[in-house]
């Protein structure tokens, strides 16, 4: 087939201007994008400026566990997984009162639109519990989770 639509949205040196075979058009998987390689040394330097891998792990893991305990106590909910199964990301139940996915989506949208906070609202069919998955990062601190909790 000489013409194939839709065209891939990737702009790269792998996609020539002229006609190519189907496989040549769709086998590009971003491995020829050198920007990640060019920024690697600065990314590693940034991590070292933060204290290195161990310091980053201790800070982010400690923040995740502190945030988890704070929100569990504040909302009077349970953890979805034990601490040993979570490092940088926590899963906790949401307060009772979310009757369906539509209200969960409204909560998600309200937090994003009014408070510039992104929080997934997920539903566990087995336990019939709405929960959220929150991620701790080096640029966050406990006050970010306190703001969410309020």
PDB file of N, CA and C in Angstrom, residues 82-143:
ATOM      1  N   UNK A  82      -0.025  -2.389  53.068  1.00  0.00           N
ATOM      2  CA  UNK A  82       0.882  -2.162  54.201  1.00  0.00           C
ATOM      3  C   UNK A  82       2.064  -1.278  53.799  1.00  0.00           C
ATOM      4  N   UNK A  83       2.662  -0.612  54.782  1.00  0.00           N
ATOM      5  CA  UNK A  83       3.787   0.290  54.520  1.00  0.00           C
ATOM      6  C   UNK A  83       4.901  -0.377  53.727  1.00  0.00           C
ATOM      7  N   UNK A  84       5.182  -1.633  54.025  1.00  0.00           N
ATOM      8  CA  UNK A  84       6.267  -2.343  53.356  1.00  0.00           C
ATOM      9  C   UNK A  84       6.054  -2.548  51.869  1.00  0.00           C
ATOM     10  N   UNK A  85       4.836  -2.350  51.396  1.00  0.00           N
ATOM     11  CA  UNK A  85       4.549  -2.511  49.971  1.00  0.00           C
ATOM     12  C   UNK A  85       4.531  -1.174  49.238  1.00  0.00           C
ATOM     13  N   UNK A  86       4.795  -0.091  49.956  1.00  0.00           N
ATOM     14  CA  UNK A  86       4.752   1.233  49.345  1.00  0.00           C
ATOM     15  C   UNK A  86       6.041   1.977  49.670  1.00  0.00           C
ATOM     16  N   UNK A  87       6.604   2.625  48.675  1.00  0.00           N
ATOM     17  CA  UNK A  87       7.806   3.420  48.888  1.00  0.00           C
ATOM     18  C   UNK A  87       7.541   4.900  48.642  1.00  0.00           C
ATOM     19  N   UNK A  88       7.314   5.262  47.387  1.00  0.00           N
ATOM     20  CA  UNK A  88       7.103   6.662  47.025  1.00  0.00           C
ATOM     21  C   UNK A  88       5.631   6.964  46.773  1.00  0.00           C
ATOM     22  N   UNK A  89       4.831   5.939  46.623  1.00  0.00           N
ATOM     23  CA  UNK A  89       3.430   6.098  46.280  1.00  0.00           C
ATOM     24  C   UNK A  89       2.582   5.412  47.336  1.00  0.00           C
ATOM     25  N   UNK A  90       1.513   6.077  47.757  1.00  0.00           N
ATOM     26  CA  UNK A  90       0.650   5.522  48.795  1.00  0.00           C
ATOM     27  C   UNK A  90      -0.768   5.370  48.261  1.00  0.00           C
ATOM     28  N   UNK A  91      -1.469   4.394  48.773  1.00  0.00           N
ATOM     29  CA  UNK A  91      -2.858   4.139  48.409  1.00  0.00           C
ATOM     30  C   UNK A  91      -3.678   4.137  49.686  1.00  0.00           C
ATOM     31  N   UNK A  92      -4.605   5.088  49.802  1.00  0.00           N
ATOM     32  CA  UNK A  92      -5.437   5.150  51.003  1.00  0.00           C
ATOM     33  C   UNK A  92      -6.892   5.350  50.614  1.00  0.00           C
ATOM     34  N   UNK A  93      -7.764   4.821  51.471  1.00  0.00           N
ATOM     35  CA  UNK A  93      -9.190   5.000  51.256  1.00  0.00           C
ATOM     36  C   UNK A  93      -9.580   6.459  51.389  1.00  0.00           C
ATOM     37  N   UNK A  94     -10.633   6.828  50.695  1.00  0.00           N
ATOM     38  CA  UNK A  94     -11.173   8.180  50.818  1.00  0.00           C
ATOM     39  C   UNK A  94     -12.301   8.174  51.840  1.00  0.00           C
ATOM     40  N   UNK A  95     -12.599   9.318  52.420  1.00  0.00           N
ATOM     41  CA  UNK A  95     -13.679   9.366  53.412  1.00  0.00           C
ATOM     42  C   UNK A  95     -15.002   8.873  52.829  1.00  0.00           C
ATOM     43  N   UNK A  96     -15.808   8.301  53.685  1.00  0.00           N
ATOM     44  CA  UNK A  96     -17.130   7.845  53.254  1.00  0.00           C
ATOM     45  C   UNK A  96     -17.918   9.048  52.747  1.00  0.00           C
ATOM     46  N   UNK A  97     -18.832   8.792  51.860  1.00  0.00           N
ATOM     47  CA  UNK A  97     -19.642   9.884  51.336  1.00  0.00           C
ATOM     48  C   UNK A  97     -19.493  10.075  49.844  1.00  0.00           C
ATOM     49  N   UNK A  98     -18.618   9.290  49.215  1.00  0.00           N
ATOM     50  CA  UNK A  98     -18.520   9.327  47.761  1.00  0.00           C
ATOM     51  C   UNK A  98     -19.405   8.194  47.254  1.00  0.00           C
ATOM     52  N   UNK A  99     -20.609   8.502  46.793  1.00  0.00           N
ATOM     53  CA  UNK A  99     -21.563   7.445  46.462  1.00  0.00           C
ATOM     54  C   UNK A  99     -21.305   6.741  45.131  1.00  0.00           C
ATOM     55  N   UNK A 100     -20.673   7.448  44.193  1.00  0.00           N
ATOM     56  CA  UNK A 100     -20.478   6.834  42.881  1.00  0.00           C
ATOM     57  C   UNK A 100     -19.326   7.515  42.146  1.00  0.00           C
ATOM     58  N   UNK A 101     -18.996   6.959  40.992  1.00  0.00           N
ATOM     59  CA  UNK A 101     -17.866   7.460  40.213  1.00  0.00           C
ATOM     60  C   UNK A 101     -18.074   8.902  39.761  1.00  0.00           C
ATOM     61  N   UNK A 102     -19.314   9.290  39.544  1.00  0.00           N
ATOM     62  CA  UNK A 102     -19.596  10.660  39.106  1.00  0.00           C
ATOM     63  C   UNK A 102     -19.175  11.676  40.173  1.00  0.00           C
ATOM     64  N   UNK A 103     -19.458  11.381  41.426  1.00  0.00           N
ATOM     65  CA  UNK A 103     -19.048  12.264  42.521  1.00  0.00           C
ATOM     66  C   UNK A 103     -17.527  12.222  42.670  1.00  0.00           C
ATOM     67  N   UNK A 104     -16.930  11.042  42.488  1.00  0.00           N
ATOM     68  CA  UNK A 104     -15.475  10.926  42.517  1.00  0.00           C
ATOM     69  C   UNK A 104     -14.824  11.783  41.450  1.00  0.00           C
ATOM     70  N   UNK A 105     -15.387  11.776  40.248  1.00  0.00           N
ATOM     71  CA  UNK A 105     -14.864  12.610  39.153  1.00  0.00           C
ATOM     72  C   UNK A 105     -15.045  14.087  39.488  1.00  0.00           C
ATOM     73  N   UNK A 106     -16.183  14.437  40.077  1.00  0.00           N
ATOM     74  CA  UNK A 106     -16.419  15.836  40.465  1.00  0.00           C
ATOM     75  C   UNK A 106     -15.388  16.286  41.499  1.00  0.00           C
ATOM     76  N   UNK A 107     -15.049  15.405  42.453  1.00  0.00           N
ATOM     77  CA  UNK A 107     -14.019  15.718  43.449  1.00  0.00           C
ATOM     78  C   UNK A 107     -12.679  15.942  42.761  1.00  0.00           C
ATOM     79  N   UNK A 108     -12.329  15.045  41.849  1.00  0.00           N
ATOM     80  CA  UNK A 108     -11.090  15.165  41.076  1.00  0.00           C
ATOM     81  C   UNK A 108     -11.048  16.508  40.350  1.00  0.00           C
ATOM     82  N   UNK A 109     -12.116  16.836  39.633  1.00  0.00           N
ATOM     83  CA  UNK A 109     -12.163  18.075  38.856  1.00  0.00           C
ATOM     84  C   UNK A 109     -12.105  19.307  39.759  1.00  0.00           C
ATOM     85  N   UNK A 110     -12.813  19.277  40.886  1.00  0.00           N
ATOM     86  CA  UNK A 110     -12.831  20.402  41.817  1.00  0.00           C
ATOM     87  C   UNK A 110     -11.436  20.664  42.383  1.00  0.00           C
ATOM     88  N   UNK A 111     -10.752  19.600  42.799  1.00  0.00           N
ATOM     89  CA  UNK A 111      -9.397  19.767  43.333  1.00  0.00           C
ATOM     90  C   UNK A 111      -8.465  20.355  42.281  1.00  0.00           C
ATOM     91  N   UNK A 112      -8.593  19.892  41.047  1.00  0.00           N
ATOM     92  CA  UNK A 112      -7.728  20.383  39.976  1.00  0.00           C
ATOM     93  C   UNK A 112      -8.065  21.828  39.610  1.00  0.00           C
ATOM     94  N   UNK A 113      -9.332  22.111  39.402  1.00  0.00           N
ATOM     95  CA  UNK A 113      -9.746  23.442  38.944  1.00  0.00           C
ATOM     96  C   UNK A 113      -9.626  24.515  40.023  1.00  0.00           C
ATOM     97  N   UNK A 114      -9.997  24.196  41.240  1.00  0.00           N
ATOM     98  CA  UNK A 114     -10.046  25.205  42.302  1.00  0.00           C
ATOM     99  C   UNK A 114      -8.784  25.277  43.150  1.00  0.00           C
ATOM    100  N   UNK A 115      -8.047  24.166  43.238  1.00  0.00           N
ATOM    101  CA  UNK A 115      -6.895  24.133  44.142  1.00  0.00           C
ATOM    102  C   UNK A 115      -5.591  23.731  43.459  1.00  0.00           C
ATOM    103  N   UNK A 116      -5.644  23.515  42.145  1.00  0.00           N
ATOM    104  CA  UNK A 116      -4.455  23.135  41.381  1.00  0.00           C
ATOM    105  C   UNK A 116      -3.779  21.888  41.956  1.00  0.00           C
ATOM    106  N   UNK A 117      -4.608  20.929  42.388  1.00  0.00           N
ATOM    107  CA  UNK A 117      -4.122  19.651  42.919  1.00  0.00           C
ATOM    108  C   UNK A 117      -4.660  18.528  42.044  1.00  0.00           C
ATOM    109  N   UNK A 118      -3.777  17.616  41.689  1.00  0.00           N
ATOM    110  CA  UNK A 118      -4.206  16.468  40.894  1.00  0.00           C
ATOM    111  C   UNK A 118      -4.263  15.248  41.801  1.00  0.00           C
ATOM    112  N   UNK A 119      -5.443  14.660  41.914  1.00  0.00           N
ATOM    113  CA  UNK A 119      -5.612  13.466  42.739  1.00  0.00           C
ATOM    114  C   UNK A 119      -6.517  12.489  42.008  1.00  0.00           C
ATOM    115  N   UNK A 120      -6.012  11.304  41.786  1.00  0.00           N
ATOM    116  CA  UNK A 120      -6.849  10.260  41.208  1.00  0.00           C
ATOM    117  C   UNK A 120      -7.892   9.817  42.218  1.00  0.00           C
ATOM    118  N   UNK A 121      -9.086   9.575  41.758  1.00  0.00           N
ATOM    119  CA  UNK A 121     -10.122   8.972  42.587  1.00  0.00           C
ATOM    120  C   UNK A 121     -10.442   7.636  41.937  1.00  0.00           C
ATOM    121  N   UNK A 122     -10.080   6.559  42.622  1.00  0.00           N
ATOM    122  CA  UNK A 122     -10.229   5.208  42.087  1.00  0.00           C
ATOM    123  C   UNK A 122     -11.242   4.432  42.907  1.00  0.00           C
ATOM    124  N   UNK A 123     -11.756   3.344  42.329  1.00  0.00           N
ATOM    125  CA  UNK A 123     -12.752   2.527  43.022  1.00  0.00           C
ATOM    126  C   UNK A 123     -12.294   1.081  43.036  1.00  0.00           C
ATOM    127  N   UNK A 124     -12.296   0.464  44.223  1.00  0.00           N
ATOM    128  CA  UNK A 124     -11.956  -0.943  44.364  1.00  0.00           C
ATOM    129  C   UNK A 124     -13.263  -1.725  44.477  1.00  0.00           C
ATOM    130  N   UNK A 125     -13.586  -2.502  43.440  1.00  0.00           N
ATOM    131  CA  UNK A 125     -14.856  -3.234  43.411  1.00  0.00           C
ATOM    132  C   UNK A 125     -14.952  -4.278  44.513  1.00  0.00           C
ATOM    133  N   UNK A 126     -13.836  -4.938  44.817  1.00  0.00           N
ATOM    134  CA  UNK A 126     -13.852  -5.997  45.832  1.00  0.00           C
ATOM    135  C   UNK A 126     -14.221  -5.457  47.211  1.00  0.00           C
ATOM    136  N   UNK A 127     -13.614  -4.346  47.589  1.00  0.00           N
ATOM    137  CA  UNK A 127     -13.886  -3.785  48.918  1.00  0.00           C
ATOM    138  C   UNK A 127     -14.953  -2.695  48.884  1.00  0.00           C
ATOM    139  N   UNK A 128     -15.380  -2.331  47.680  1.00  0.00           N
ATOM    140  CA  UNK A 128     -16.372  -1.268  47.492  1.00  0.00           C
ATOM    141  C   UNK A 128     -15.938   0.028  48.172  1.00  0.00           C
ATOM    142  N   UNK A 129     -14.674   0.365  47.993  1.00  0.00           N
ATOM    143  CA  UNK A 129     -14.090   1.547  48.612  1.00  0.00           C
ATOM    144  C   UNK A 129     -13.507   2.452  47.529  1.00  0.00           C
ATOM    145  N   UNK A 130     -13.796   3.733  47.642  1.00  0.00           N
ATOM    146  CA  UNK A 130     -13.105   4.709  46.810  1.00  0.00           C
ATOM    147  C   UNK A 130     -11.776   5.003  47.485  1.00  0.00           C
ATOM    148  N   UNK A 131     -10.734   5.124  46.686  1.00  0.00           N
ATOM    149  CA  UNK A 131      -9.420   5.399  47.256  1.00  0.00           C
ATOM    150  C   UNK A 131      -8.633   6.294  46.318  1.00  0.00           C
ATOM    151  N   UNK A 132      -7.518   6.760  46.807  1.00  0.00           N
ATOM    152  CA  UNK A 132      -6.636   7.575  45.993  1.00  0.00           C
ATOM    153  C   UNK A 132      -5.224   7.021  46.059  1.00  0.00           C
ATOM    154  N   UNK A 133      -4.478   7.317  45.039  1.00  0.00           N
ATOM    155  CA  UNK A 133      -3.060   6.940  44.968  1.00  0.00           C
ATOM    156  C   UNK A 133      -2.282   8.246  44.877  1.00  0.00           C
ATOM    157  N   UNK A 134      -1.482   8.504  45.895  1.00  0.00           N
ATOM    158  CA  UNK A 134      -0.720   9.745  45.967  1.00  0.00           C
ATOM    159  C   UNK A 134       0.765   9.449  45.868  1.00  0.00           C
ATOM    160  N   UNK A 135       1.487  10.337  45.234  1.00  0.00           N
ATOM    161  CA  UNK A 135       2.911  10.149  45.017  1.00  0.00           C
ATOM    162  C   UNK A 135       3.698  11.236  45.736  1.00  0.00           C
ATOM    163  N   UNK A 136       4.680  10.835  46.517  1.00  0.00           N
ATOM    164  CA  UNK A 136       5.588  11.790  47.157  1.00  0.00           C
ATOM    165  C   UNK A 136       6.737  12.076  46.186  1.00  0.00           C
ATOM    166  N   UNK A 137       7.204  13.301  46.187  1.00  0.00           N
ATOM    167  CA  UNK A 137       8.287  13.724  45.296  1.00  0.00           C
ATOM    168  C   UNK A 137       9.238  14.632  46.062  1.00  0.00           C
ATOM    169  N   UNK A 138      10.434  14.825  45.524  1.00  0.00           N
ATOM    170  CA  UNK A 138      11.426  15.664  46.209  1.00  0.00           C
ATOM    171  C   UNK A 138      10.990  17.120  46.297  1.00  0.00           C
ATOM    172  N   UNK A 139      10.117  17.560  45.430  1.00  0.00           N
ATOM    173  CA  UNK A 139       9.682  18.957  45.438  1.00  0.00           C
ATOM    174  C   UNK A 139       8.435  19.182  46.296  1.00  0.00           C
ATOM    175  N   UNK A 140       7.962  18.154  46.995  1.00  0.00           N
ATOM    176  CA  UNK A 140       6.815  18.273  47.890  1.00  0.00           C
ATOM    177  C   UNK A 140       7.275  18.222  49.340  1.00  0.00           C
ATOM    178  N   UNK A 141       6.419  18.701  50.233  1.00  0.00           N
ATOM    179  CA  UNK A 141       6.642  18.490  51.661  1.00  0.00           C
ATOM    180  C   UNK A 141       5.293  18.182  52.299  1.00  0.00           C
ATOM    181  N   UNK A 142       5.289  17.939  53.596  1.00  0.00           N
ATOM    182  CA  UNK A 142       4.066  17.495  54.261  1.00  0.00           C
ATOM    183  C   UNK A 142       2.939  18.524  54.152  1.00  0.00           C
ATOM    184  N   UNK A 143       3.279  19.799  54.051  1.00  0.00           N
ATOM    185  CA  UNK A 143       2.223  20.816  53.935  1.00  0.00           C
ATOM    186  C   UNK A 143       1.381  20.623  52.677  1.00  0.00           C
TER     187      UNK A 143
END
